[in-house]
PDB file of C-alpha atoms in Angstrom:
ATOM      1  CA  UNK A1137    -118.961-250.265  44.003  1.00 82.00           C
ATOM      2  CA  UNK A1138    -117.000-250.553  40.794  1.00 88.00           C
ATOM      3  CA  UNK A1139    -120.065-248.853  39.053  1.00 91.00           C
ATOM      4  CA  UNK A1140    -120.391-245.865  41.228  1.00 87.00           C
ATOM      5  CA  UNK A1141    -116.687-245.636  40.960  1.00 90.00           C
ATOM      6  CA  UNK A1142    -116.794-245.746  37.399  1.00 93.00           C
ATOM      7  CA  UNK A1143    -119.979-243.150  37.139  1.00 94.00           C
ATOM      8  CA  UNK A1144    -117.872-240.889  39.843  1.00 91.00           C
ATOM      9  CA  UNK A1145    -114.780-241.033  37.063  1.00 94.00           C
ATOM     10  CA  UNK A1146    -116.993-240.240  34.148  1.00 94.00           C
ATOM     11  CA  UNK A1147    -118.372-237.475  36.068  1.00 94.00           C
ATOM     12  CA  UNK A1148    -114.822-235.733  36.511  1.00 94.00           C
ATOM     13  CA  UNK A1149    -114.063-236.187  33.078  1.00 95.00           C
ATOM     14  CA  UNK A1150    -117.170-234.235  32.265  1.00 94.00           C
ATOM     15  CA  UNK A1151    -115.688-231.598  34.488  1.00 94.00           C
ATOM     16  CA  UNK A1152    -112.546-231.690  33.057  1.00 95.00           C
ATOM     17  CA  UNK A1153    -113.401-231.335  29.618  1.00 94.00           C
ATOM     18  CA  UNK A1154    -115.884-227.942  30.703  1.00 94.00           C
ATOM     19  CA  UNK A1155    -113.301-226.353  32.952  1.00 94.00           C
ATOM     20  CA  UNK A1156    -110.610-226.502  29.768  1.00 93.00           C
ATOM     21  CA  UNK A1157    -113.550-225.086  27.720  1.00 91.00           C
ATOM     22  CA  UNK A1158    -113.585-221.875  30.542  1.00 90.00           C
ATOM     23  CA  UNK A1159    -116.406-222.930  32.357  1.00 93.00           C
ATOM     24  CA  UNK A1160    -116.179-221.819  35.610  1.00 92.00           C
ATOM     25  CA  UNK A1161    -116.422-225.161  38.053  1.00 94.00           C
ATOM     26  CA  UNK A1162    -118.695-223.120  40.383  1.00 94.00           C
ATOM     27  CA  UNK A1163    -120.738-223.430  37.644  1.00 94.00           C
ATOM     28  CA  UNK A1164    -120.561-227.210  37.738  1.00 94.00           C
ATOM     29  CA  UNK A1165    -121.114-226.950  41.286  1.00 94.00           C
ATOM     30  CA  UNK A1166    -123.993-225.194  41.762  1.00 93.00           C
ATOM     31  CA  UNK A1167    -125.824-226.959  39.158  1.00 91.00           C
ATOM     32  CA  UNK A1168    -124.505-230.559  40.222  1.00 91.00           C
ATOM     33  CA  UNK A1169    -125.641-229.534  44.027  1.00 92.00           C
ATOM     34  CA  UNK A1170    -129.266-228.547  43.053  1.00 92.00           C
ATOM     35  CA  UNK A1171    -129.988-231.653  40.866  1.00 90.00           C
ATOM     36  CA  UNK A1172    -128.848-233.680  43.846  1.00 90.00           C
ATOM     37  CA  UNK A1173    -130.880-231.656  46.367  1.00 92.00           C
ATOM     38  CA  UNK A1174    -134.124-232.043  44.426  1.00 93.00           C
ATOM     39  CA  UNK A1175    -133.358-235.900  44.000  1.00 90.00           C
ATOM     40  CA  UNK A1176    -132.857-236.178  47.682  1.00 90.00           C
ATOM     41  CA  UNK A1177    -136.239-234.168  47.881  1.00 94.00           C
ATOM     42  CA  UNK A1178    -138.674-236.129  45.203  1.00 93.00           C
ATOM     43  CA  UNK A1179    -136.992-239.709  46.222  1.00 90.00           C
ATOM     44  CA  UNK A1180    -137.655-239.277  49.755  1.00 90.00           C
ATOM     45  CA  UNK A1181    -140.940-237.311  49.625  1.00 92.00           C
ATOM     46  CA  UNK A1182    -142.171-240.642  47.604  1.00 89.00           C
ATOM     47  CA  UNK A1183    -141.113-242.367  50.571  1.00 87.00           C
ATOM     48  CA  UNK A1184    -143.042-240.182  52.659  1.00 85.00           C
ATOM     49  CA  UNK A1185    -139.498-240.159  54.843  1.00 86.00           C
ATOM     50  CA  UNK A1186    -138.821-236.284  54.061  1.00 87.00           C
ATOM     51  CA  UNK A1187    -137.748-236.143  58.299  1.00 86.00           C
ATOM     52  CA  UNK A1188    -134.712-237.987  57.249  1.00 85.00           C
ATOM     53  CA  UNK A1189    -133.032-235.348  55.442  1.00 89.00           C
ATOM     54  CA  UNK A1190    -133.569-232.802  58.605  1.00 87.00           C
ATOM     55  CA  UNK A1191    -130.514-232.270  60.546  1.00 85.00           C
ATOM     56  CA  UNK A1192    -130.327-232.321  64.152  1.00 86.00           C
ATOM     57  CA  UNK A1193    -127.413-230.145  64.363  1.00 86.00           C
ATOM     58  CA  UNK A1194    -128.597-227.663  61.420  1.00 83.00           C
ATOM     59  CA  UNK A1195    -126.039-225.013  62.700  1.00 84.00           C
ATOM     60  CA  UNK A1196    -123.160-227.797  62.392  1.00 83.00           C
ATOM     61  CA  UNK A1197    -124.034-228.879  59.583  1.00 82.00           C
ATOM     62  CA  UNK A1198    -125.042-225.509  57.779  1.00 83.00           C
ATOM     63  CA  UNK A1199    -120.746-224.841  58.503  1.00 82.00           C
ATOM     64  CA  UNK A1200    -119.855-228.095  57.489  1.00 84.00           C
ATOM     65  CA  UNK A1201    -121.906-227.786  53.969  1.00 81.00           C
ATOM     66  CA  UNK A1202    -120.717-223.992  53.048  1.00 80.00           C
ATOM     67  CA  UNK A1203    -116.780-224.581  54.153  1.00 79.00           C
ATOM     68  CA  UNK A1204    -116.882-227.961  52.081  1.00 84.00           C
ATOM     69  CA  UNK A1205    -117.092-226.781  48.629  1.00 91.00           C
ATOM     70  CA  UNK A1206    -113.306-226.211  49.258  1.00 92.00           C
ATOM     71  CA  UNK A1207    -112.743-229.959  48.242  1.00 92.00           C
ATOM     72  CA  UNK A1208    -114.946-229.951  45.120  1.00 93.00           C
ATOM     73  CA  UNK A1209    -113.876-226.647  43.853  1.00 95.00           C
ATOM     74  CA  UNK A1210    -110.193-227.270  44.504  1.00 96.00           C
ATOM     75  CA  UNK A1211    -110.882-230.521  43.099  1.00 96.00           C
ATOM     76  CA  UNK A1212    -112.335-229.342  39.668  1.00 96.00           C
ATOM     77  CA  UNK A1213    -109.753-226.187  39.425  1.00 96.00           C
ATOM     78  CA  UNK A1214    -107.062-228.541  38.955  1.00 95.00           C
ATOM     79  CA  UNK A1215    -108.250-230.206  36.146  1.00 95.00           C
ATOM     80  CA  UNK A1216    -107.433-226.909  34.166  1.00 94.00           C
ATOM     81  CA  UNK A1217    -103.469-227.987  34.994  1.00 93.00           C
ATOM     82  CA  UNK A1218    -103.207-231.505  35.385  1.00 93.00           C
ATOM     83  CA  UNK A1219    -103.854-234.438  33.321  1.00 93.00           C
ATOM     84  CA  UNK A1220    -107.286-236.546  35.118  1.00 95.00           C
ATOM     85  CA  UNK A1221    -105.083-239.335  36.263  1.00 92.00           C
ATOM     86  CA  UNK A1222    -102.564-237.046  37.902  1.00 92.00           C
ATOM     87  CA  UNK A1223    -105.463-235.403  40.155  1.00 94.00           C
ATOM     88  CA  UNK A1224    -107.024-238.380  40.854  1.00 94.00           C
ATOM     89  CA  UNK A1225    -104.336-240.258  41.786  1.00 92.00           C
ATOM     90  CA  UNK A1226    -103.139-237.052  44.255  1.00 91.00           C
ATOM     91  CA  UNK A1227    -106.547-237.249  45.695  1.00 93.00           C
ATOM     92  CA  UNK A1228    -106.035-240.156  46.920  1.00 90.00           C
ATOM     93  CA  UNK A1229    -103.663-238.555  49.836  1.00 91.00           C
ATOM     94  CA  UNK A1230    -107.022-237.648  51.796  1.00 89.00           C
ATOM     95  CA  UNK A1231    -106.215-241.288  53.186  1.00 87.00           C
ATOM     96  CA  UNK A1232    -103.389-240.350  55.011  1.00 88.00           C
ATOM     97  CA  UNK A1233    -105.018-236.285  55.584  1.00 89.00           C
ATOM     98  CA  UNK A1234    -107.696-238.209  57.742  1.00 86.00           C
ATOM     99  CA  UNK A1235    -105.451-240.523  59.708  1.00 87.00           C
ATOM    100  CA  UNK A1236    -104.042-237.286  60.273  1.00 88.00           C
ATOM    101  CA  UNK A1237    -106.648-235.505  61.667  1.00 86.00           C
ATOM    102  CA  UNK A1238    -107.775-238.444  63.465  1.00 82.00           C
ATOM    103  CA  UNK A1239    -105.108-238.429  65.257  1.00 84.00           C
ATOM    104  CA  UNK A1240    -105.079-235.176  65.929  1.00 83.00           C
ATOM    105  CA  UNK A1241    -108.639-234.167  66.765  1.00 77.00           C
ATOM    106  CA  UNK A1242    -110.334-237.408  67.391  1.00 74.00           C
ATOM    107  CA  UNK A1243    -107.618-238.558  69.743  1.00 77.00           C
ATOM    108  CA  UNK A1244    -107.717-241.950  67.425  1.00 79.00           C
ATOM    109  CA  UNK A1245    -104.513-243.851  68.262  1.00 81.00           C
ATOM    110  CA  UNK A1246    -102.068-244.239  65.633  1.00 82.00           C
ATOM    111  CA  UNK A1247     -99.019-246.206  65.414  1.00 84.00           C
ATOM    112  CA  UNK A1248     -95.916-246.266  63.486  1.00 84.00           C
ATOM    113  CA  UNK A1249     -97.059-248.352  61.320  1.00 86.00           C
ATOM    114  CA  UNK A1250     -99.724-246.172  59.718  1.00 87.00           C
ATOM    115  CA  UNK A1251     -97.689-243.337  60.350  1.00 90.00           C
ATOM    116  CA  UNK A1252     -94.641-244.395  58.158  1.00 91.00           C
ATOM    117  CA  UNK A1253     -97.067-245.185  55.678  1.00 90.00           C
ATOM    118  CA  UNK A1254     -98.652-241.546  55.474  1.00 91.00           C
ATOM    119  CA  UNK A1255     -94.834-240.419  55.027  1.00 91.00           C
ATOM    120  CA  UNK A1256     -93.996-242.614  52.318  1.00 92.00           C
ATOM    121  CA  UNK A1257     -97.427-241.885  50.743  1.00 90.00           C
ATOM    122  CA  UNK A1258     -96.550-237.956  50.565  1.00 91.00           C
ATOM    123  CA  UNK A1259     -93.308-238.829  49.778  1.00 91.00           C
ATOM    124  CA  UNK A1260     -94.995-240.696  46.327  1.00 89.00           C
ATOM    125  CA  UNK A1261     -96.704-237.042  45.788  1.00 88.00           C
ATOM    126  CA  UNK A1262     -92.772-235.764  45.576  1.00 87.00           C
ATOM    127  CA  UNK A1263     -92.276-238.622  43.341  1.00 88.00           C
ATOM    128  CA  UNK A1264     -95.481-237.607  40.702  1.00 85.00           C
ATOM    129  CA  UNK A1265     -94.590-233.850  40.757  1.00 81.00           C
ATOM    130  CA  UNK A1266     -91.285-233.637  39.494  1.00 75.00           C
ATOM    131  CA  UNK A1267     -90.473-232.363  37.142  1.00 63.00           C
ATOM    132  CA  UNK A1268     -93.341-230.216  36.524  1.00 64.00           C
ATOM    133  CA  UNK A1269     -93.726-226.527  35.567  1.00 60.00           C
ATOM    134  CA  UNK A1270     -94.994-223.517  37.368  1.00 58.00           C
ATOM    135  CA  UNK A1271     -99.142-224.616  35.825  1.00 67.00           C
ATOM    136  CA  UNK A1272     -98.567-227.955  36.923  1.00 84.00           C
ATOM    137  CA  UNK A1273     -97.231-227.137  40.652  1.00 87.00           C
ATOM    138  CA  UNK A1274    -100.557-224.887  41.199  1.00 90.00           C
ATOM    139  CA  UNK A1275    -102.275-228.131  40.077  1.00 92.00           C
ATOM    140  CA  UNK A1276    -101.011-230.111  42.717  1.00 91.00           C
ATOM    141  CA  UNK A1277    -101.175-227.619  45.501  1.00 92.00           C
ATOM    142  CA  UNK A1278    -104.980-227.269  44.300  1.00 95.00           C
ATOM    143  CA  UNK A1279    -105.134-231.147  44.693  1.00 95.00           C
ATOM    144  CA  UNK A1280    -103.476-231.308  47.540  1.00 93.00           C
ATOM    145  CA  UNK A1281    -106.389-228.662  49.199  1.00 94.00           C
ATOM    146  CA  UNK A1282    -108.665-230.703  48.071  1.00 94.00           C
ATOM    147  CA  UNK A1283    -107.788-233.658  49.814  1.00 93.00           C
ATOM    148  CA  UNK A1284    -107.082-231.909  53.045  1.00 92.00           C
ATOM    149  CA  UNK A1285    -110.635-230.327  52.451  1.00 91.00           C
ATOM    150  CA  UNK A1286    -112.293-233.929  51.874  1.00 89.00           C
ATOM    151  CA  UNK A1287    -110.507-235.362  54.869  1.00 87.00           C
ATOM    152  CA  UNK A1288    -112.106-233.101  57.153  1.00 87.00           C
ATOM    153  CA  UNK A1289    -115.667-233.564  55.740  1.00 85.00           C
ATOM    154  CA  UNK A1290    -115.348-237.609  55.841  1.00 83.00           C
ATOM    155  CA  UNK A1291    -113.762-236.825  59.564  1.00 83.00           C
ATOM    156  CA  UNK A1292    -116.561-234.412  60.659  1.00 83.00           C
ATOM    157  CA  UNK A1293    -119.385-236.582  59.002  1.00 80.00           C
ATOM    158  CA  UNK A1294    -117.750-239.540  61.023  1.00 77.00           C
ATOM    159  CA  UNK A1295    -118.380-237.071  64.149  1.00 81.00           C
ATOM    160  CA  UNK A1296    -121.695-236.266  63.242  1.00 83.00           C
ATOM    161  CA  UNK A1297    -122.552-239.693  61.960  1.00 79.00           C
ATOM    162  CA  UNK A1298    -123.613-239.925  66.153  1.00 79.00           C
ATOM    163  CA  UNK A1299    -126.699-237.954  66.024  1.00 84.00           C
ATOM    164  CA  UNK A1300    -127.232-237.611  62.179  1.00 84.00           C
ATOM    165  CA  UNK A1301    -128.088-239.621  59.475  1.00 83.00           C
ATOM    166  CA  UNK A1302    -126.377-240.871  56.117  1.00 80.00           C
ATOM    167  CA  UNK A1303    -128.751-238.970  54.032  1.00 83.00           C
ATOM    168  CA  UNK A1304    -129.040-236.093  56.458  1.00 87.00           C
ATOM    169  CA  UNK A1305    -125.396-235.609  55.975  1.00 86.00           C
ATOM    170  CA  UNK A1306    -125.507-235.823  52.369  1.00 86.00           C
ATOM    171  CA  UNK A1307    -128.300-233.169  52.250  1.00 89.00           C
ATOM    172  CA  UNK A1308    -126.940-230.466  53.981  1.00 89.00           C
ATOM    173  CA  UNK A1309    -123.575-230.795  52.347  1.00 89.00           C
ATOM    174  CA  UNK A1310    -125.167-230.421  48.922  1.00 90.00           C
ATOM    175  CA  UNK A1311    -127.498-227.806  50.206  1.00 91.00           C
ATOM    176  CA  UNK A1312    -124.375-226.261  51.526  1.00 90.00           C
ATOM    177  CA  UNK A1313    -122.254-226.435  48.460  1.00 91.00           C
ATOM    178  CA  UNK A1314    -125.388-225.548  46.268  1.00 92.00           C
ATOM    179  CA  UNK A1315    -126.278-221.948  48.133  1.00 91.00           C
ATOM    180  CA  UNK A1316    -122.877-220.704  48.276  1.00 92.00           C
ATOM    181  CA  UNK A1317    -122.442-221.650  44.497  1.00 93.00           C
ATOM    182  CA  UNK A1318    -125.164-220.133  43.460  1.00 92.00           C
ATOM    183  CA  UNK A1319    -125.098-216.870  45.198  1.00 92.00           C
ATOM    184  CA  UNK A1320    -121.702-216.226  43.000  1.00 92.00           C
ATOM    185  CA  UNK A1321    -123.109-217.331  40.134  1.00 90.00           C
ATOM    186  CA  UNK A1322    -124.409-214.133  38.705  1.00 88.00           C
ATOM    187  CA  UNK A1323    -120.480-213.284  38.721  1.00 89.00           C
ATOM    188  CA  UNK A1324    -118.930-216.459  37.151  1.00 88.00           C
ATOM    189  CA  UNK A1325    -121.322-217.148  34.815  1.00 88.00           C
ATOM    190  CA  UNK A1326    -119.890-218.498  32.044  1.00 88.00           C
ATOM    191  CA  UNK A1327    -122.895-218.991  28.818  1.00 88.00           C
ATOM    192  CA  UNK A1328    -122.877-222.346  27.456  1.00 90.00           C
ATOM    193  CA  UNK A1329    -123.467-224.262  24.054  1.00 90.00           C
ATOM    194  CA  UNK A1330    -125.682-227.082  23.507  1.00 90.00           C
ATOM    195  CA  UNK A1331    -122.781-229.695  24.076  1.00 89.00           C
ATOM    196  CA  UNK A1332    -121.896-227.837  27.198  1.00 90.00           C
ATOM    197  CA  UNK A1333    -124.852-228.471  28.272  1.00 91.00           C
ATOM    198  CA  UNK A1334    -125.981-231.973  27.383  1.00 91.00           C
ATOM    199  CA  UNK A1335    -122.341-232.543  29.489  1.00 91.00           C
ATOM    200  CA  UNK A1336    -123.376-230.562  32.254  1.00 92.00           C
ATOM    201  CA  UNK A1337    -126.421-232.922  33.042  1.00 91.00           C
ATOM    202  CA  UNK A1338    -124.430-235.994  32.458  1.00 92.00           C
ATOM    203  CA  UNK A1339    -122.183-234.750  35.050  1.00 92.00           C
ATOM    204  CA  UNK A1340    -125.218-234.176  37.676  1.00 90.00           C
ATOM    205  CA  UNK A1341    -126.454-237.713  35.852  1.00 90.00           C
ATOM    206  CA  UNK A1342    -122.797-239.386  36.912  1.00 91.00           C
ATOM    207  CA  UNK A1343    -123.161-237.708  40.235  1.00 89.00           C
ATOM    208  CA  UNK A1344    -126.534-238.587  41.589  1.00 86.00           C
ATOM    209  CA  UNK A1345    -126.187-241.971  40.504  1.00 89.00           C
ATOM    210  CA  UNK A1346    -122.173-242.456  41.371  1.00 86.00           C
ATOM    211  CA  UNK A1347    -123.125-241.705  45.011  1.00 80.00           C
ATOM    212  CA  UNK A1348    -126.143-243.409  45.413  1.00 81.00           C
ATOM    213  CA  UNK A1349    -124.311-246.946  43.564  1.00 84.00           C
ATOM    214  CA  UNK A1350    -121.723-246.160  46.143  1.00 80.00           C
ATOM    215  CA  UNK A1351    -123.910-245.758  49.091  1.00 72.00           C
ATOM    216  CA  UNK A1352    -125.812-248.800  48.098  1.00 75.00           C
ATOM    217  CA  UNK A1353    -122.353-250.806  47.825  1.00 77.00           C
ATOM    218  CA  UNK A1354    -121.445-249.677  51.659  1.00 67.00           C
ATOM    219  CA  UNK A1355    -124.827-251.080  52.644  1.00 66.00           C
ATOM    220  CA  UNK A1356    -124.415-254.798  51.210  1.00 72.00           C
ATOM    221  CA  UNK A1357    -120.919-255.093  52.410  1.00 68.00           C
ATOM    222  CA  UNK A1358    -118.210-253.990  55.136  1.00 66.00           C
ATOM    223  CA  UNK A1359    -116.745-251.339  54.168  1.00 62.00           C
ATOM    224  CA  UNK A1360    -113.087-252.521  55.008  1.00 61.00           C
ATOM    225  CA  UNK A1361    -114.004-254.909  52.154  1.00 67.00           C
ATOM    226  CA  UNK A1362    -115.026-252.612  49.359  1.00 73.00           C
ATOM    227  CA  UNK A1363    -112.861-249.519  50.000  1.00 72.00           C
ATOM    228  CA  UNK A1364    -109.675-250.721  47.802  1.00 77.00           C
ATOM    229  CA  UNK A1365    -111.862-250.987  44.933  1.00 81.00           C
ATOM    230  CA  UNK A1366    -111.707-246.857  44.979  1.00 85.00           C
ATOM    231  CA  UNK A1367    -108.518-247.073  43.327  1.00 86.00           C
ATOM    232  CA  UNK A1368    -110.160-248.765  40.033  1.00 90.00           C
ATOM    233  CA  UNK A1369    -110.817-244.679  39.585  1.00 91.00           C
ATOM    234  CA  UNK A1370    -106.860-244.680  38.702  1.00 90.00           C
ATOM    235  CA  UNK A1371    -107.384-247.013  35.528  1.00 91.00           C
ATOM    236  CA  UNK A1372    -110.880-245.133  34.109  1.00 94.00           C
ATOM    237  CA  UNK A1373    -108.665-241.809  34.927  1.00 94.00           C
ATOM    238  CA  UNK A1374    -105.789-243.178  32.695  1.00 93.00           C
ATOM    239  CA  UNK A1375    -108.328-244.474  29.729  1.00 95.00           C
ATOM    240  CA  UNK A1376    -110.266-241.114  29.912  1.00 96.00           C
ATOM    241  CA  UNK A1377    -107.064-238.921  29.450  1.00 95.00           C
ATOM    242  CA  UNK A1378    -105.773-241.167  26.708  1.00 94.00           C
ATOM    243  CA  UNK A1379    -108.615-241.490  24.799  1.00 95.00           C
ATOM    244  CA  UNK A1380    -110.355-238.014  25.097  1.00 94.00           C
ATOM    245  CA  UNK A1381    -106.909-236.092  25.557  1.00 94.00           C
ATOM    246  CA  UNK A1382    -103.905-238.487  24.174  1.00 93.00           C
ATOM    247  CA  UNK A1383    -102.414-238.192  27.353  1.00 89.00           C
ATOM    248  CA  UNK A1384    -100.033-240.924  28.299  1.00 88.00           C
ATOM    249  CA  UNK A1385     -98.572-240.552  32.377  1.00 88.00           C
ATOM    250  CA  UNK A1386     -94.905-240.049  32.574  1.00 87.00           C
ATOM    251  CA  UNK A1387     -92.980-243.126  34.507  1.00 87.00           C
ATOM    252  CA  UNK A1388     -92.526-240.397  37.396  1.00 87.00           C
ATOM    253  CA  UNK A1389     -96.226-240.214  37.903  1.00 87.00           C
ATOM    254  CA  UNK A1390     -96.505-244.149  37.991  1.00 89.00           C
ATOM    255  CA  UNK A1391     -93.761-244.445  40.325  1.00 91.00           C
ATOM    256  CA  UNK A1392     -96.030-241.782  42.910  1.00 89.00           C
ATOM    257  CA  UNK A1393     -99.163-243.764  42.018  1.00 90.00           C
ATOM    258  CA  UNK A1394     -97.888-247.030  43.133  1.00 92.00           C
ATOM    259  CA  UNK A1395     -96.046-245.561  46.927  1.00 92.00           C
ATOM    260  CA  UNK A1396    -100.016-243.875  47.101  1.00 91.00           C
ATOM    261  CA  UNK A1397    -101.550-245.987  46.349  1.00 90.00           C
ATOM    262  CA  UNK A1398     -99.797-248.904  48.055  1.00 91.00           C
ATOM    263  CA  UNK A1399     -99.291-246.507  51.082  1.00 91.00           C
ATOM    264  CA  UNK A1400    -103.387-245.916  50.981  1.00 88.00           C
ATOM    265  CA  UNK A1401    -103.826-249.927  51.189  1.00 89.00           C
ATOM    266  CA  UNK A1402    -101.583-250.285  53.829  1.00 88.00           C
ATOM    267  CA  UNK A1403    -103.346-247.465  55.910  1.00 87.00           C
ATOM    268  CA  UNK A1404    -106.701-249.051  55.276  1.00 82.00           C
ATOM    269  CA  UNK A1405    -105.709-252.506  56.307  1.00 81.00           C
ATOM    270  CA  UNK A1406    -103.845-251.378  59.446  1.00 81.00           C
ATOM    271  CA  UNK A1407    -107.076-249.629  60.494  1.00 76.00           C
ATOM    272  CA  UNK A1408    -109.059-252.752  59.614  1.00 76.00           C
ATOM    273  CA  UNK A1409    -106.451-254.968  61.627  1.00 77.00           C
ATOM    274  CA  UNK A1410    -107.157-252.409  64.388  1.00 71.00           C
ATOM    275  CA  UNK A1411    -110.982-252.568  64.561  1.00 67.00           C
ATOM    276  CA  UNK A1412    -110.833-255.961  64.838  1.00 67.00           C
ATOM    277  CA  UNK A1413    -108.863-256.303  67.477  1.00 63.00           C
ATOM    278  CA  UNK A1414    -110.851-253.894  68.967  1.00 58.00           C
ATOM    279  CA  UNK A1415    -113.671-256.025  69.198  1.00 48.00           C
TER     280      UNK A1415
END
């Protein structure tokens, strides 16, 4: 877990460091998306296991892949405005943006508890933000989208988790985020050097293998367990914007990290505390 974490954090650096060099993250996207489609392809074609990728919802999932490239585009976007650490540790409101919507549209019960703790979690976004500039603000609200974005994929993959598989799910998405990338390419595109390049594939590199360390993490243990370690993403954030960008975060931003972050492990352990009495 700490690995694919870690790979997942190196990745958005990599993105970070293109986007402020005017590459367009669509760009990123679309060339992220096909490496993992083709991955997904060879590894499972060698398995001889290629019916594992088919949906059995393909309509579902065809909306569910093109609608969520909000989260990574939103995501990458905001980089341009915000130090790494600030993003990252705004991203981590999609806890509370899926107790939300589970609430909401899953008719999951929540209780005060949880529900306080999604208030004082946004509240720690207030916290990080101020002061900031007009840039910075559009940073946030990009964030912000983002998470909203990735709560309702991890909702709607919990939905669809019924009839479809892991790898299914992870498929279409990519395939998803992959076409519509690529059909604007010829718009966006941005030409690149050599560096920009080598980066580029370290980025697909850090994705493929990120998300399949992470995957293989959820399968060894629960995930009630594991999920906390997320937040180690915080501390490679902080060492990447120091030591690629001399960025050091102001005391407001540490004083939002810890209500988030706290908030987020308070959320996670009330659902855990939940599904265990539930037993």
């Amino acid at each position: 877990m700490l690995l694919g974490i870690a790979l997942l954090a190196a990745m958005d650096a990599s993105a970070k460091w293109m986007v402020l060099d005017n590459i367009h993250p669509l760009q990123l996207l679309a060339v992220r998306s096909v490496v993992i489609v083709i991955v997904l392809i060879v590894g499972y074609s060698i398995r001889n296991n290629l019916s594992e990728l088919r949906p059995t919802r393909p309509w579902i999932q065809a909306l569910r892949g093109t609608s969520g490239i909000i989260a990574p585009l939103s995501f990458f976007l905001s980089l341009k405005y915000l130090p790494l650490t600030d993003a990252v540790v705004v991203f981590f409101t999609s806890v509370f943006a899926i107790t939300i919507i589970s609430a909401y549209f899953l008719g999951e019960r929540v209780g005060w508890h949880r529900w306080s703790a999604v208030i004082l979690g946004y509240f720690g976004v207030a916290i990080a933000m101020a002061p900031t500039g007009s840039g910075a603000i559009a940073g946030y609200a990009l964030v912000l989208v983002s998470s909203i974005s990735y709560a309702g994929l991890f909702t709607s993959g919990r939905w669809l988790s019924e009839t479809e598989s892991v790898s299914s799910l992870v498929f279409s998405y990519n395939a998803g985020v992959g076409l519509i990338a690529c059909c604007l390419l010829p718009f966006l595109w941005t030409s690149m050097n050599a560096t920009e390049w080598v980066l580029l594939m370290l980025l697909s590199g850090f994705a493929v293998a990120g998300h399949f360390a992470i995957t293989y993490a959820f399968s060894l243990a629960e995930a009630s367990a594991i999920a906390p370690f997320e937040y180690t993403a915080i501390i490679w954030a902080l060492l990447f914007d120091y030591y690629i960008w001399g960025s050091i975060p102001p005391l407001t931003t540490c004083a939002g990290a810890a209500l988030i972050i706290s908030s987020g492990l308070y959320v996670l352990h009330r659902e855990n505390k939940n599904r265990q009495a539930g037993r």
